[in-house]
Amino acid sequence: MTLTSTAGDPVVRVSGTAQGAELRGSDADATVLAVGSTGVPAVEPLLSVTRRGRTGFHARCPPERAKTIVSTVAEAGDVTTADPDAVVEHDPDATRLPVPELPGFGVGNRSVLAACGWRRPTNPADHEAAGGFGNPDPAAVLDAGTRLRGRGWGDRCQDAFLAETWGTVRDGDGDAAVVVNGHGNPADALLLAGAPFEVLDGATALARAVDAERLVVYASAADERAVETAREAATTYPDPPAPIDVVAGPPEYRAAEPTMALEAIEGNHRLEARLRPPGPEEVGLHGRPTLVHTSRTLAQLAIALRDGREPETRVVTVTGDVAAPATVELRESDSLADAVDAVEVEGTVKAACVGGRFGGLTRDLDVGVDPEALSAANLGTDGTVHVLAEDSCVVEFVGRRARFAAEGNCGRCVPCREGTTQLTALLRAVYDGEYDADGIEELGRVMATSSLCSFGVRAGRPARTALAAFESEFAAHADGRCPAGQCVEPAEVT
Amino acid sequence: MRSDERDVDVPPLTEGIAPGTATDPAVGSDGPATVTVDGTAVSLESGATLLDAVEAVETDEHVAALCHYGREGIGPRSECRTCMVATDEHGVVPACSFPAEDGLTVRTGATDAAEARDVNLDLVLSDHNLRCTTCGKNGRCELQDAAIEAGVEEPRYGVFDDRDEYEPLDDTSPFIAIDRNKCILCNRCVEACNDVQVEGVLRMEGSGSDTRIGFQSDAETMADSTCVSCGHCATVCPTGALVEDGIVDATTIPLPGFTQANSVGETSERAGERSGPMTPKKRAEPTSGGDGKAGDAAGNASEDGSDADGAPDVNGTPGAGVWDDGGDWP
Ligand code: SF4
Ligand code: SF4
Ligand code: SF4
Ligand code: FES
């Protein structure tokens, strides 16, 4: 039995703040549950009070007000008396967030994110009530892999159907390992912090299907919430098929790359990508055949197995020139514009960098969020949309991304290590009136065809796509003008 | 080896070695294979790479393979990417590290592969101090060979030629001079030192444009490192980055007063003549009675029992496990 069904007393949930945990032990007259973030920090701390199948939501509500709200509700017997920002009627035993009509919740369809902001992340009873901890038949798992694609750049099977790689691992020599990669993408960290059992359900089902002897959850040391919650969830997870280790890796962006993740887990003090082929599915963690999947991929797998059908959703985080970033879950038929609708843009949208740090730039948001549509538009599929408002300068933006790539690469291969340095120089030269579009194009092409890992493969994408979509802005900069008026040191061209 | 060491369960000598590089899988084909290179069928033994195939025939275009060594189990590091070839099956791939899978069709003249080789060679040159006339490797340098073979006249990104940004030459060791401004980061020296000589002196360090050859003991200079001056690193180095001290200017063009050392910015010179033995000794590993540092670092607490106080081993026999230069040996 879960606490949601407590007959008369209101149940309060506090989402998105560590303070919820403290309140739990306080003398509030009701059950106070600390739940994970909803993925929409703009409304957090989000306090919800539930009584008899009705929940009132209080956005940006200091947790200290919980007590007052609870006594108001308890006295009047109705959640609306506490003056909530939104009210939702739902099944009294609801195990998923009853989606309120608040900014950030208007789009999509939360299935992978259903637990976020509703269930206590590491409480097994909450997860069990939601149908979790199932023990799906390995054959069903392998079958699901024929229709499910990997999500995120930290996934060894990004955008590819999973079954083939799973087969390689299952048939490989040695005991297999499954690595949950929660590093590098806000949604992956959100799931580890807010719905770790969903992720572990996917990971354990997969571990059983490929006979894995080791299960490792990997996240950035900077995402403390994700690391701690995953640790707690790992110890409370009932009957895992293999011991679950949780490893915090260095916070660098490149550390999410699947082979660098393995290097970090193995404890190499210097972070460098591994040569491939053979990839980790043949020779991975300590030489074992290893699957590296993101939290999102594994949570999607868990949901697919539970529902008996594919959850055709995409978890997307919108950031950039917005009041607050938000992580939303869209149907694959939804568009980037739908994702952007979930946030409050500061000004009007000029462009978006879609698909990770090294995503593609586009003016057109009328692009579907499924991998085919995104790839066809030269955009990335990492599940992020960085909004650029009208007063942002695209040339400056891609210059910064290039410099980030030059500073953040592992240093192993020439096209990336030296290529990003030259790319940065070529972009800087635009300010000196030297606009070599062909040179940038050529360099970006070679980085993409010959870099050792996807860091270098993608590092040139922001510049290349911006060149195509914002040609005139580059030309203007070469003439010493910044149309957005943002470049602090406009070129002085003689 | 002393008698009292014999029965101790020592870890492999490489255990404490930290070269700073990724643990690469073994590359090469799983079995014998026949691949087609520019129309010619080539049969290869198990473990072969596409470069083996490319080198076996007359190809349409030259494939540089600059960072490839291919002997003594060194490499492939596959970092320079000047060996890119096109395959019908996998697109453009690095020949030096791509397994020669049976049935592959390789084209060296494909536009995208040729472009990648060309641009990557120029990228290597962009970070290279191209002062060949004052370089001891002039005439026997693999980068020079590759650039000549590829007909590079003016590398598109220029060459590294800013005296303010040069790393100082490390001329502190009586045996080996390091000019990092010529290093292509092929990692051969690191592997020669760690995997072949099992000396554990050199490592790859840093990231991005700060990536460089350094020392596992955190020493700043070659003289302060735990180097035993075997010279293997200089032997395998494809460029003038590591040169035996006796021949640093063996092949330079004799311009009065113009040497490798003064053609760049600063040089770290040797501090006077070294007294004592030619080769600095490594300090023996402290035993469990010592500070425990070496045991921790090696992940192993093996000990030889003879240096109960962890003092330097005056007999000069390196203890098994990790090196600890400690900075205080003679
Ligand atoms: S592409 Fe960049 S990050 Fe990846 S191996 Fe090469 S240098 Fe390292
Ligand atoms: S000369 Fe020194 S650095 Fe070079 S391989 Fe020998 S021990 Fe290592
Ligand atoms: S010093 Fe020579 S052998 Fe060592 S990485 Fe540099 S170029 Fe290669
Ligand atoms: S020779 Fe293949 S990458 Fe350098």
PDB file of N, CA and C in Angstrom, chain A residues 336 352-355 358-362 367 371-381 441 458 460-462 464-466 468-469:
ATOM      1  N   LEU A 336      10.092  20.592 -32.510  1.00  0.00           N
ATOM      2  CA  LEU A 336      10.946  21.409 -31.650  1.00  0.00           C
ATOM      3  C   LEU A 336      10.175  22.604 -31.110  1.00  0.00           C
ATOM      4  N   ALA A 352      17.968  27.999 -32.747  1.00  0.00           N
ATOM      5  CA  ALA A 352      18.164  27.031 -31.671  1.00  0.00           C
ATOM      6  C   ALA A 352      19.319  26.132 -32.057  1.00  0.00           C
ATOM      7  N   CYS A 353      20.103  25.766 -31.043  1.00  0.00           N
ATOM      8  CA  CYS A 353      21.161  24.789 -31.251  1.00  0.00           C
ATOM      9  C   CYS A 353      20.595  23.468 -30.739  1.00  0.00           C
ATOM     10  N   VAL A 354      20.372  22.558 -31.646  1.00  0.00           N
ATOM     11  CA  VAL A 354      19.616  21.354 -31.319  1.00  0.00           C
ATOM     12  C   VAL A 354      20.504  20.113 -31.266  1.00  0.00           C
ATOM     13  N   GLY A 355      20.539  19.474 -30.109  1.00  0.00           N
ATOM     14  CA  GLY A 355      21.243  18.198 -30.019  1.00  0.00           C
ATOM     15  C   GLY A 355      22.594  18.271 -29.345  1.00  0.00           C
ATOM     16  N   PHE A 358      27.341  20.216 -29.200  1.00  0.00           N
ATOM     17  CA  PHE A 358      27.743  20.329 -30.596  1.00  0.00           C
ATOM     18  C   PHE A 358      26.577  19.986 -31.511  1.00  0.00           C
ATOM     19  N   GLY A 359      25.434  20.559 -31.176  1.00  0.00           N
ATOM     20  CA  GLY A 359      24.252  20.343 -31.990  1.00  0.00           C
ATOM     21  C   GLY A 359      24.296  21.204 -33.238  1.00  0.00           C
ATOM     22  N   GLY A 360      23.213  21.117 -34.014  1.00  0.00           N
ATOM     23  CA  GLY A 360      23.129  21.911 -35.222  1.00  0.00           C
ATOM     24  C   GLY A 360      22.290  23.151 -34.971  1.00  0.00           C
ATOM     25  N   LEU A 361      22.598  24.221 -35.704  1.00  0.00           N
ATOM     26  CA  LEU A 361      21.817  25.447 -35.558  1.00  0.00           C
ATOM     27  C   LEU A 361      20.733  25.534 -36.618  1.00  0.00           C
ATOM     28  N   THR A 362      19.588  26.000 -36.181  1.00  0.00           N
ATOM     29  CA  THR A 362      18.476  26.123 -37.114  1.00  0.00           C
ATOM     30  C   THR A 362      17.635  27.346 -36.752  1.00  0.00           C
ATOM     31  N   VAL A 367      10.465  21.247 -36.896  1.00  0.00           N
ATOM     32  CA  VAL A 367      11.136  19.984 -37.222  1.00  0.00           C
ATOM     33  C   VAL A 367      10.722  18.975 -36.163  1.00  0.00           C
ATOM     34  N   PRO A 371      14.508  10.985 -34.504  1.00  0.00           N
ATOM     35  CA  PRO A 371      15.876  11.070 -35.027  1.00  0.00           C
ATOM     36  C   PRO A 371      15.972  11.266 -36.540  1.00  0.00           C
ATOM     37  N   GLU A 372      15.052  10.693 -37.300  1.00  0.00           N
ATOM     38  CA  GLU A 372      15.132  10.869 -38.758  1.00  0.00           C
ATOM     39  C   GLU A 372      14.962  12.335 -39.136  1.00  0.00           C
ATOM     40  N   ALA A 373      13.910  12.941 -38.571  1.00  0.00           N
ATOM     41  CA  ALA A 373      13.621  14.331 -38.921  1.00  0.00           C
ATOM     42  C   ALA A 373      14.781  15.225 -38.499  1.00  0.00           C
ATOM     43  N   LEU A 374      15.327  14.975 -37.316  1.00  0.00           N
ATOM     44  CA  LEU A 374      16.418  15.815 -36.832  1.00  0.00           C
ATOM     45  C   LEU A 374      17.657  15.639 -37.701  1.00  0.00           C
ATOM     46  N   SER A 375      17.995  14.396 -38.019  1.00  0.00           N
ATOM     47  CA  SER A 375      19.187  14.175 -38.839  1.00  0.00           C
ATOM     48  C   SER A 375      19.017  14.767 -40.225  1.00  0.00           C
ATOM     49  N   ALA A 376      17.810  14.639 -40.764  1.00  0.00           N
ATOM     50  CA  ALA A 376      17.576  15.183 -42.095  1.00  0.00           C
ATOM     51  C   ALA A 376      17.775  16.693 -42.100  1.00  0.00           C
ATOM     52  N   ALA A 377      17.537  17.331 -40.957  1.00  0.00           N
ATOM     53  CA  ALA A 377      17.705  18.782 -40.868  1.00  0.00           C
ATOM     54  C   ALA A 377      19.102  19.150 -40.373  1.00  0.00           C
ATOM     55  N   ASN A 378      20.039  18.173 -40.350  1.00  0.00           N
ATOM     56  CA  ASN A 378      21.410  18.405 -39.875  1.00  0.00           C
ATOM     57  C   ASN A 378      21.482  18.785 -38.404  1.00  0.00           C
ATOM     58  N   LEU A 379      20.484  18.348 -37.644  1.00  0.00           N
ATOM     59  CA  LEU A 379      20.483  18.672 -36.226  1.00  0.00           C
ATOM     60  C   LEU A 379      20.857  17.436 -35.425  1.00  0.00           C
ATOM     61  N   GLY A 380      21.169  17.652 -34.157  1.00  0.00           N
ATOM     62  CA  GLY A 380      21.579  16.538 -33.313  1.00  0.00           C
ATOM     63  C   GLY A 380      20.408  15.913 -32.582  1.00  0.00           C
ATOM     64  N   THR A 381      20.614  14.702 -32.083  1.00  0.00           N
ATOM     65  CA  THR A 381      19.525  13.977 -31.441  1.00  0.00           C
ATOM     66  C   THR A 381      19.804  13.725 -29.961  1.00  0.00           C
ATOM     67  N   GLU A 441      34.071  24.844 -43.822  1.00  0.00           N
ATOM     68  CA  GLU A 441      33.296  23.701 -44.299  1.00  0.00           C
ATOM     69  C   GLU A 441      34.184  22.458 -44.452  1.00  0.00           C
ATOM     70  N   ARG A 458      31.414  15.651 -33.949  1.00  0.00           N
ATOM     71  CA  ARG A 458      30.368  16.681 -33.898  1.00  0.00           C
ATOM     72  C   ARG A 458      30.875  18.083 -33.622  1.00  0.00           C
ATOM     73  N   GLY A 460      32.471  20.257 -35.026  1.00  0.00           N
ATOM     74  CA  GLY A 460      32.358  21.287 -36.053  1.00  0.00           C
ATOM     75  C   GLY A 460      30.926  21.592 -36.473  1.00  0.00           C
ATOM     76  N   ARG A 461      29.986  20.821 -35.925  1.00  0.00           N
ATOM     77  CA  ARG A 461      28.611  20.972 -36.404  1.00  0.00           C
ATOM     78  C   ARG A 461      27.991  22.338 -36.138  1.00  0.00           C
ATOM     79  N   PRO A 462      28.160  22.906 -34.946  1.00  0.00           N
ATOM     80  CA  PRO A 462      27.549  24.231 -34.763  1.00  0.00           C
ATOM     81  C   PRO A 462      28.019  25.212 -35.842  1.00  0.00           C
ATOM     82  N   ARG A 464      29.360  24.623 -38.856  1.00  0.00           N
ATOM     83  CA  ARG A 464      28.946  24.274 -40.222  1.00  0.00           C
ATOM     84  C   ARG A 464      27.479  24.584 -40.463  1.00  0.00           C
ATOM     85  N   THR A 465      26.631  24.240 -39.495  1.00  0.00           N
ATOM     86  CA  THR A 465      25.205  24.476 -39.695  1.00  0.00           C
ATOM     87  C   THR A 465      24.883  25.973 -39.620  1.00  0.00           C
ATOM     88  N   ALA A 466      25.610  26.678 -38.769  1.00  0.00           N
ATOM     89  CA  ALA A 466      25.363  28.119 -38.662  1.00  0.00           C
ATOM     90  C   ALA A 466      25.753  28.814 -39.960  1.00  0.00           C
ATOM     91  N   ALA A 468      25.527  27.641 -42.866  1.00  0.00           N
ATOM     92  CA  ALA A 468      24.483  27.425 -43.859  1.00  0.00           C
ATOM     93  C   ALA A 468      23.257  28.283 -43.564  1.00  0.00           C
ATOM     94  N   ALA A 469      22.880  28.380 -42.296  1.00  0.00           N
ATOM     95  CA  ALA A 469      21.625  29.049 -41.977  1.00  0.00           C
ATOM     96  C   ALA A 469      21.775  30.553 -41.736  1.00  0.00           C
TER      97      ALA A 469
END
